[in-house]
Coordinates of C-alpha atoms (C1' of nucleotides) in Angstrom, one line a residue:
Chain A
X1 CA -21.3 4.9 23.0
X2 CA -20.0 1.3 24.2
X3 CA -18.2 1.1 26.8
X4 CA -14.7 -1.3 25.4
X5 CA -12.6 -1.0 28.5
X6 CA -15.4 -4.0 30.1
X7 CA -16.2 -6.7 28.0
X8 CA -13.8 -8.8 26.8
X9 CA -16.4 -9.7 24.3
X10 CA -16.1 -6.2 22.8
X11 CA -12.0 -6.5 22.8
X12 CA -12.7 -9.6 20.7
X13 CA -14.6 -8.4 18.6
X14 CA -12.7 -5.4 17.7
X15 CA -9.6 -7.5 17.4
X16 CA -11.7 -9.6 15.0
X17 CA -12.4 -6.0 12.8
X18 CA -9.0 -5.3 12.1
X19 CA -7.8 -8.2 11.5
X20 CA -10.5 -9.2 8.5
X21 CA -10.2 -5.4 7.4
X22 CA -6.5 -5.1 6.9
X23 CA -6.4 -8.6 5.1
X24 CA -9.9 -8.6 3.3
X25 CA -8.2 -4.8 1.9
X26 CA -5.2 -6.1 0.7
X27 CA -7.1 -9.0 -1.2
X28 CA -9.1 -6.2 -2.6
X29 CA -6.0 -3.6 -3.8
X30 CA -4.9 -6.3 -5.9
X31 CA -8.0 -6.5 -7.8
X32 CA -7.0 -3.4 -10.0
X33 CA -8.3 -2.7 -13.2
X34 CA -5.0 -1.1 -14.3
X35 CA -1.7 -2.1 -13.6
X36 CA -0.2 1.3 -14.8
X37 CA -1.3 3.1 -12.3
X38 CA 0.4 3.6 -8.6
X39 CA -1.7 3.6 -5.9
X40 CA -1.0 6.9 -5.0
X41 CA -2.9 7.6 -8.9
X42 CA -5.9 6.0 -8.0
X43 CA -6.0 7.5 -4.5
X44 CA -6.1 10.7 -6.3
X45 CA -8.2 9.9 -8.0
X46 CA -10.5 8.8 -6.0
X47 CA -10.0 12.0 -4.2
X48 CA -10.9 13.8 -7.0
X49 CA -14.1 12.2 -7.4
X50 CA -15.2 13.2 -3.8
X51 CA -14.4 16.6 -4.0
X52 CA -14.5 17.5 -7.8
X53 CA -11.8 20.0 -8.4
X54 CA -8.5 20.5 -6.2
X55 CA -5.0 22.6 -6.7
X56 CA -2.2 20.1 -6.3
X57 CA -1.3 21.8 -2.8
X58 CA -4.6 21.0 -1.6
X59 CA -4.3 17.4 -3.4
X60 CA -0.6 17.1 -1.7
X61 CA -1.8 17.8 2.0
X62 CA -5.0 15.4 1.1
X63 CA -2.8 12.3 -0.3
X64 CA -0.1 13.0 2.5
X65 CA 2.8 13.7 0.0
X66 CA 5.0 16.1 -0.1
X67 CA 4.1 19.1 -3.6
X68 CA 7.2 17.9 -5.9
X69 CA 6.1 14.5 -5.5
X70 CA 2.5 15.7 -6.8
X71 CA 3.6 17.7 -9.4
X72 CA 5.0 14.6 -10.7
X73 CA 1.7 12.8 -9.8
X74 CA -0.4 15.7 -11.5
X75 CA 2.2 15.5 -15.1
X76 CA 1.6 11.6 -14.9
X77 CA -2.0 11.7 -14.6
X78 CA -2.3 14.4 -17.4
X79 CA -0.2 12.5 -20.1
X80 CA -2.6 9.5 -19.3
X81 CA -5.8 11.7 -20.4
X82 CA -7.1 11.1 -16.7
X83 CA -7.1 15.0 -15.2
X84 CA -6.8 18.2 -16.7
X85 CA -5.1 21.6 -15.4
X86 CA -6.5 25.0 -15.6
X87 CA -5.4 28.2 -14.3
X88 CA -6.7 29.0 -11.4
X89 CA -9.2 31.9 -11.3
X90 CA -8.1 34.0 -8.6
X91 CA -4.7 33.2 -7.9
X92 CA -2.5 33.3 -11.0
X93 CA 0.3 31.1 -8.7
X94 CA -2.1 28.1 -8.6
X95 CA -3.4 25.2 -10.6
X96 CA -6.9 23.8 -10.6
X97 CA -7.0 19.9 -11.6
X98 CA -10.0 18.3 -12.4
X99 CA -10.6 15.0 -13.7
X100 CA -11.9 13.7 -17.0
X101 CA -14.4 11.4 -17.9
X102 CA -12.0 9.0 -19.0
X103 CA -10.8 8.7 -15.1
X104 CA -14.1 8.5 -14.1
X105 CA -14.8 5.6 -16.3
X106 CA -11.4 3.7 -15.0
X107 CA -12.6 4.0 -11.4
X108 CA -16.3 3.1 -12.0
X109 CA -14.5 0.0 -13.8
X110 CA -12.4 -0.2 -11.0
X111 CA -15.1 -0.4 -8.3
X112 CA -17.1 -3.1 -10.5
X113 CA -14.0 -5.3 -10.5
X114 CA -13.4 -5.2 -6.6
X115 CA -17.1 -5.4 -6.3
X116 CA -17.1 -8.4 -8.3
X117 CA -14.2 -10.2 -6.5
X118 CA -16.1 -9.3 -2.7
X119 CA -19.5 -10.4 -4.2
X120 CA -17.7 -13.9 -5.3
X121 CA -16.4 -14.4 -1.8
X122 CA -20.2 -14.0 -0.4
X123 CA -21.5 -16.7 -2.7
X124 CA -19.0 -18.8 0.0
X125 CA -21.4 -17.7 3.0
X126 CA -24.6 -19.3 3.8
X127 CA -27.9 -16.8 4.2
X128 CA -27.6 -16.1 7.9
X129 CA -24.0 -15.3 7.4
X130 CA -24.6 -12.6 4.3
X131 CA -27.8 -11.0 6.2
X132 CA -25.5 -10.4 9.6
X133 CA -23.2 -8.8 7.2
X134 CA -25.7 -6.7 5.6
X135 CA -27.0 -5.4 8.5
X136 CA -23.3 -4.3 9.4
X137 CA -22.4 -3.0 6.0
X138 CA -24.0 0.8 6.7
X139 CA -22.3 0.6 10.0
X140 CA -18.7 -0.1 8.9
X141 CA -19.8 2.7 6.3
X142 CA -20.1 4.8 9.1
X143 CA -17.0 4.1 10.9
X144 CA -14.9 4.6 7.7
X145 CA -16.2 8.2 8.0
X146 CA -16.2 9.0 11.8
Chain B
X1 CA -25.2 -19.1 -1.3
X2 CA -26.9 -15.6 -1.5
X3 CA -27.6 -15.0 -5.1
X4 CA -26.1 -11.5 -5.7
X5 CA -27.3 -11.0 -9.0
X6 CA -31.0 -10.7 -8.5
X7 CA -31.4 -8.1 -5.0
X8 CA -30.5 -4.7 -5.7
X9 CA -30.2 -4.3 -1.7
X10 CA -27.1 -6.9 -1.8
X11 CA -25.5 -4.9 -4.4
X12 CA -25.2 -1.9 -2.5
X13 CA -24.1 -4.0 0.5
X14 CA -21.4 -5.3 -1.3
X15 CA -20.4 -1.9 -2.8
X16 CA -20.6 -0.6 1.1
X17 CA -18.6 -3.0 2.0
X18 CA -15.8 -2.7 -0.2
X19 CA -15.7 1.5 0.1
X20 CA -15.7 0.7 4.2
X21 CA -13.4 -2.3 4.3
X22 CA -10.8 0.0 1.6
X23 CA -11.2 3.3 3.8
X24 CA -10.5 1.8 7.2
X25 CA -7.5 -0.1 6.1
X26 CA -6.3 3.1 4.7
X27 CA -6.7 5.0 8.5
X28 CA -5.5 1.4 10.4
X29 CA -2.4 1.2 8.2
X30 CA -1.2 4.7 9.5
X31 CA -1.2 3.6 13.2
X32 CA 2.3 1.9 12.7
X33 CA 4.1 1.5 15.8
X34 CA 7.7 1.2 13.7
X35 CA 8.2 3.9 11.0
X36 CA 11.3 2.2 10.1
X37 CA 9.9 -1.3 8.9
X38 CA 8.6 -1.2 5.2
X39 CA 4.9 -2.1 4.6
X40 CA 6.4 -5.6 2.9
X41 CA 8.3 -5.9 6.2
X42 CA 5.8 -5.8 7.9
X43 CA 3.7 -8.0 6.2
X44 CA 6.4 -10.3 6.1
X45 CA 6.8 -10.6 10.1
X46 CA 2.7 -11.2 9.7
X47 CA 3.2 -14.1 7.6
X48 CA 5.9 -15.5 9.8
X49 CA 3.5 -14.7 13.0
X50 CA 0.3 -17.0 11.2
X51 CA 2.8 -19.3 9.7
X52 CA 5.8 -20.2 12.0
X53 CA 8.3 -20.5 9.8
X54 CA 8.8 -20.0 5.9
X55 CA 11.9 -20.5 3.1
X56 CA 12.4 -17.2 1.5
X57 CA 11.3 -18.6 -1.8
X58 CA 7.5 -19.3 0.0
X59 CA 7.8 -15.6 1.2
X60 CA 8.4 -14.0 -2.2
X61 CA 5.1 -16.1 -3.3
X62 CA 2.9 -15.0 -0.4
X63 CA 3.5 -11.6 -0.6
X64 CA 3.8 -10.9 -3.9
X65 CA 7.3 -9.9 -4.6
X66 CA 10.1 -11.4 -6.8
X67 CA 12.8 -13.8 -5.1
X68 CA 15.5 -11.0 -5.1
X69 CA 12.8 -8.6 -3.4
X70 CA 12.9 -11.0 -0.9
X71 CA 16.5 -12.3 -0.3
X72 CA 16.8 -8.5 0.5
X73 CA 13.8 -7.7 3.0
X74 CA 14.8 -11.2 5.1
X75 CA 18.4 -9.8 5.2
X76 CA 17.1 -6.0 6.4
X77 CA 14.7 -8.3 8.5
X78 CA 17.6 -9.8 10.4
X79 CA 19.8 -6.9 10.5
X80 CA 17.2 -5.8 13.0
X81 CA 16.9 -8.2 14.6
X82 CA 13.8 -9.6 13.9
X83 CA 13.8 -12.8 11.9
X84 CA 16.5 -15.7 12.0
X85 CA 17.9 -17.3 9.4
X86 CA 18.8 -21.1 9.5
X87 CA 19.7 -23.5 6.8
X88 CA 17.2 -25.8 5.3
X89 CA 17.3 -29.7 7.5
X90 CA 16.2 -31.5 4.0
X91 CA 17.5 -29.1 1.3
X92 CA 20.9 -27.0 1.5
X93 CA 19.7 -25.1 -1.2
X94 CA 17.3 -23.6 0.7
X95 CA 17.5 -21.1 3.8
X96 CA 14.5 -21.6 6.7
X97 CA 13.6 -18.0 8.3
X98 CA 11.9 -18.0 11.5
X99 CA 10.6 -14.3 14.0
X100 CA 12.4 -13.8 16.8
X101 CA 10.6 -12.9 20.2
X102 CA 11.2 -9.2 20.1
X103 CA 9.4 -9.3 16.3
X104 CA 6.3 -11.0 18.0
X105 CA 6.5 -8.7 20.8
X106 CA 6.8 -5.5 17.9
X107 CA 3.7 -7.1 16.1
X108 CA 1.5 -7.5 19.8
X109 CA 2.5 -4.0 20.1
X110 CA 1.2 -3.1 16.8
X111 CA -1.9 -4.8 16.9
X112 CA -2.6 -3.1 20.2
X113 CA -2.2 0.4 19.1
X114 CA -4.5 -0.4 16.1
X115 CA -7.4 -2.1 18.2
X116 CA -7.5 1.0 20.2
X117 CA -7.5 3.4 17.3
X118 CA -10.3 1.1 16.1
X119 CA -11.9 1.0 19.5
X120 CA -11.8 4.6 19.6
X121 CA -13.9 5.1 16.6
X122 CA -16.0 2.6 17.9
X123 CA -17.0 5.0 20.6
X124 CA -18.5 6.8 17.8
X125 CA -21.5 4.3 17.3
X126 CA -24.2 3.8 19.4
X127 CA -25.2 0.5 21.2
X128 CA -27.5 -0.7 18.3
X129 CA -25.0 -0.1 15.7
X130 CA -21.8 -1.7 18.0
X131 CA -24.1 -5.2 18.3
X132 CA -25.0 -5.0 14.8
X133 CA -20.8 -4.9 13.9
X134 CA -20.3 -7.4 17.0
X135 CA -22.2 -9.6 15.1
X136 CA -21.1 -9.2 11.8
X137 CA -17.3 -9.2 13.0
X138 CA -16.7 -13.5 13.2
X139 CA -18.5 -13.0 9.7
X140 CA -16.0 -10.6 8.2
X141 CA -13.3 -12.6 9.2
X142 CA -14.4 -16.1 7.6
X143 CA -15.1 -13.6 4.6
X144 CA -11.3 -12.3 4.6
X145 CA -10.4 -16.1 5.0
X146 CA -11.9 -17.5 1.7
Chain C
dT1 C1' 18.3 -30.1 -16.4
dA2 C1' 15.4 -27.8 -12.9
dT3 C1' 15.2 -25.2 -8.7
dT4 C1' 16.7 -22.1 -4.8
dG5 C1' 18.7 -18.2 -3.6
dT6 C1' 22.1 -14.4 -4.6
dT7 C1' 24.5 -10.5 -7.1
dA8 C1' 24.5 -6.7 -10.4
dT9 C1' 21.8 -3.3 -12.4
dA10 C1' 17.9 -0.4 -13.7
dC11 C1' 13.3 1.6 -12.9
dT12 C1' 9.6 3.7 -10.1
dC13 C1' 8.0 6.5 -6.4
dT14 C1' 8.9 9.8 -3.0
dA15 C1' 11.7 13.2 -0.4
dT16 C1' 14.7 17.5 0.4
dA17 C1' 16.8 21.7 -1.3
dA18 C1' 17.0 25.3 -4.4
dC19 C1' 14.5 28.1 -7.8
dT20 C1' 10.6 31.0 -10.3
dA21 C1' 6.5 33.5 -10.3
dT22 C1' 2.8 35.6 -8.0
dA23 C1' 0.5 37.5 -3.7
Chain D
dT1 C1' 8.2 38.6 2.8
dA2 C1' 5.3 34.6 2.2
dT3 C1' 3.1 31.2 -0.7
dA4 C1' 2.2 27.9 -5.0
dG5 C1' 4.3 25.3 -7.9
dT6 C1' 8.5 23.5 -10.4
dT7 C1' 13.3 21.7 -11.2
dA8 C1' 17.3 19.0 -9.8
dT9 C1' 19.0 15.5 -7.2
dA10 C1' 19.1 11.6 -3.8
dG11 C1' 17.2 7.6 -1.3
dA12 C1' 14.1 3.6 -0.6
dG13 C1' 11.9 -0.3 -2.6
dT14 C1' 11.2 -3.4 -6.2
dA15 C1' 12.0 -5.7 -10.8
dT16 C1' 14.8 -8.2 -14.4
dA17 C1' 18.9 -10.6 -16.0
dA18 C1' 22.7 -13.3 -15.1
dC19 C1' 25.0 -16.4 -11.9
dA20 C1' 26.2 -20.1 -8.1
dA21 C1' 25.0 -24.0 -5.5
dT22 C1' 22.2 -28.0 -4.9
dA23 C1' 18.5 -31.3 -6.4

DNA sequence: TATTGTTATACTCTATAACTATA
DNA sequence: TATAGTTATAGAGTATAACAATA
């Protein structure tokens, strides 16, 4: 575990981190590959696809809305072929949502596009450059997660 | 210029890449030291910070937002106090917006408690991993600059 | 006539409060 | 009585259309 609090290299560094992250992200979000859908869609989405099925409460604590608001979210989605309710199987109060494969086709088009727009910046690095950032990429992976 | 097409390892980098760089944002956006400035507002006072000063019409461009968006953030921006508004020297159709001091202060402020939320998942990594992200970090950043 | 910025108005997204159904 | 989800309504943020002032 480094030790930040000594080397002003380190608080550099990290300074450096956010400040590409936060812009490099916001170059990204506006890569989408459909303009009908709010972020707060794809983010469900997305969190569908990690964790297969979800009851909107579950979804609602997860996306940090409140439940009408998914509710809404949850209608939306449905009327746009991308999820699917079902009762659920134990509890005749909740829902269970899962997505269709229609959804998981947007988002694999989705992450092809951004992909696409990241790999073009890239080609603007030389080889030194892209092989520092390789070696990072699994790393910043990690640190996403912790 | 790495040629992405051909190495399967580069693909995955880039894919890692864009999953990290979207998932970190996510977490660093929530460490906001004001809850009552919009996202937009605060991206506006970012602009201001890397550009000095800005008409409103340059604004709306840079951050993606219509001219009437705008006209309203700038005026919510000064009723707090933290942008200026002076008229144009060359063009009186046009307004010139400047930050005031305590809008760079609220930005140092912000970046602060965002480094250390970074930092503090940095303690997560081991030493390997932490000069493997040092070095890749100047790399990001000319990456997020392109 | 074109451009900058504003006003008036409507739409989207989310929140709070009150309600229904089930546990 | 507590919990899951919904309905009704209000507030924040942004867009479009129409307008005023200046180039």
């Amino acid at each position: 575990m480094p030790d930040l609090t000594t080397h002003g290299d380190d608080e550099a560094a990290v300074n450096a981190l956010r400040s590409a992250v936060m812009r490099l992200s916001r170059r990204l979000k506006h890569q989408r590959v459909d303009e009908s859908l709010s972020p707060t869609e794809m983010s469900v989405l997305g969190t569908l696809a990690r964790c297969g099925t979800a009851t909107p409460g579950e979804l609602a604590r997860k996306e940090h809305v409140q439940p009408p608001s998914m509710t809404r979210i949850v209608a939306l989605l449905e009327s746009k072929g991308l999820v699917k309710l079902e009762p659920h199987p134990e509890d005749r109060r909740q829902k269970v949502v899962t997505q269709t494969e229609r959804a998981e086709a947007m988002l694999e088009e989705s992450r092809r596009k951004r992909n696409a727009f990241l790999a073009s910046l890239v080609e603007g690095l030389d080889e030194e450059e892209w092989a520092k950032l390789r070696a990072a990429a699994p790393v910043l992976e990690k640190l996403a997660h912790l």
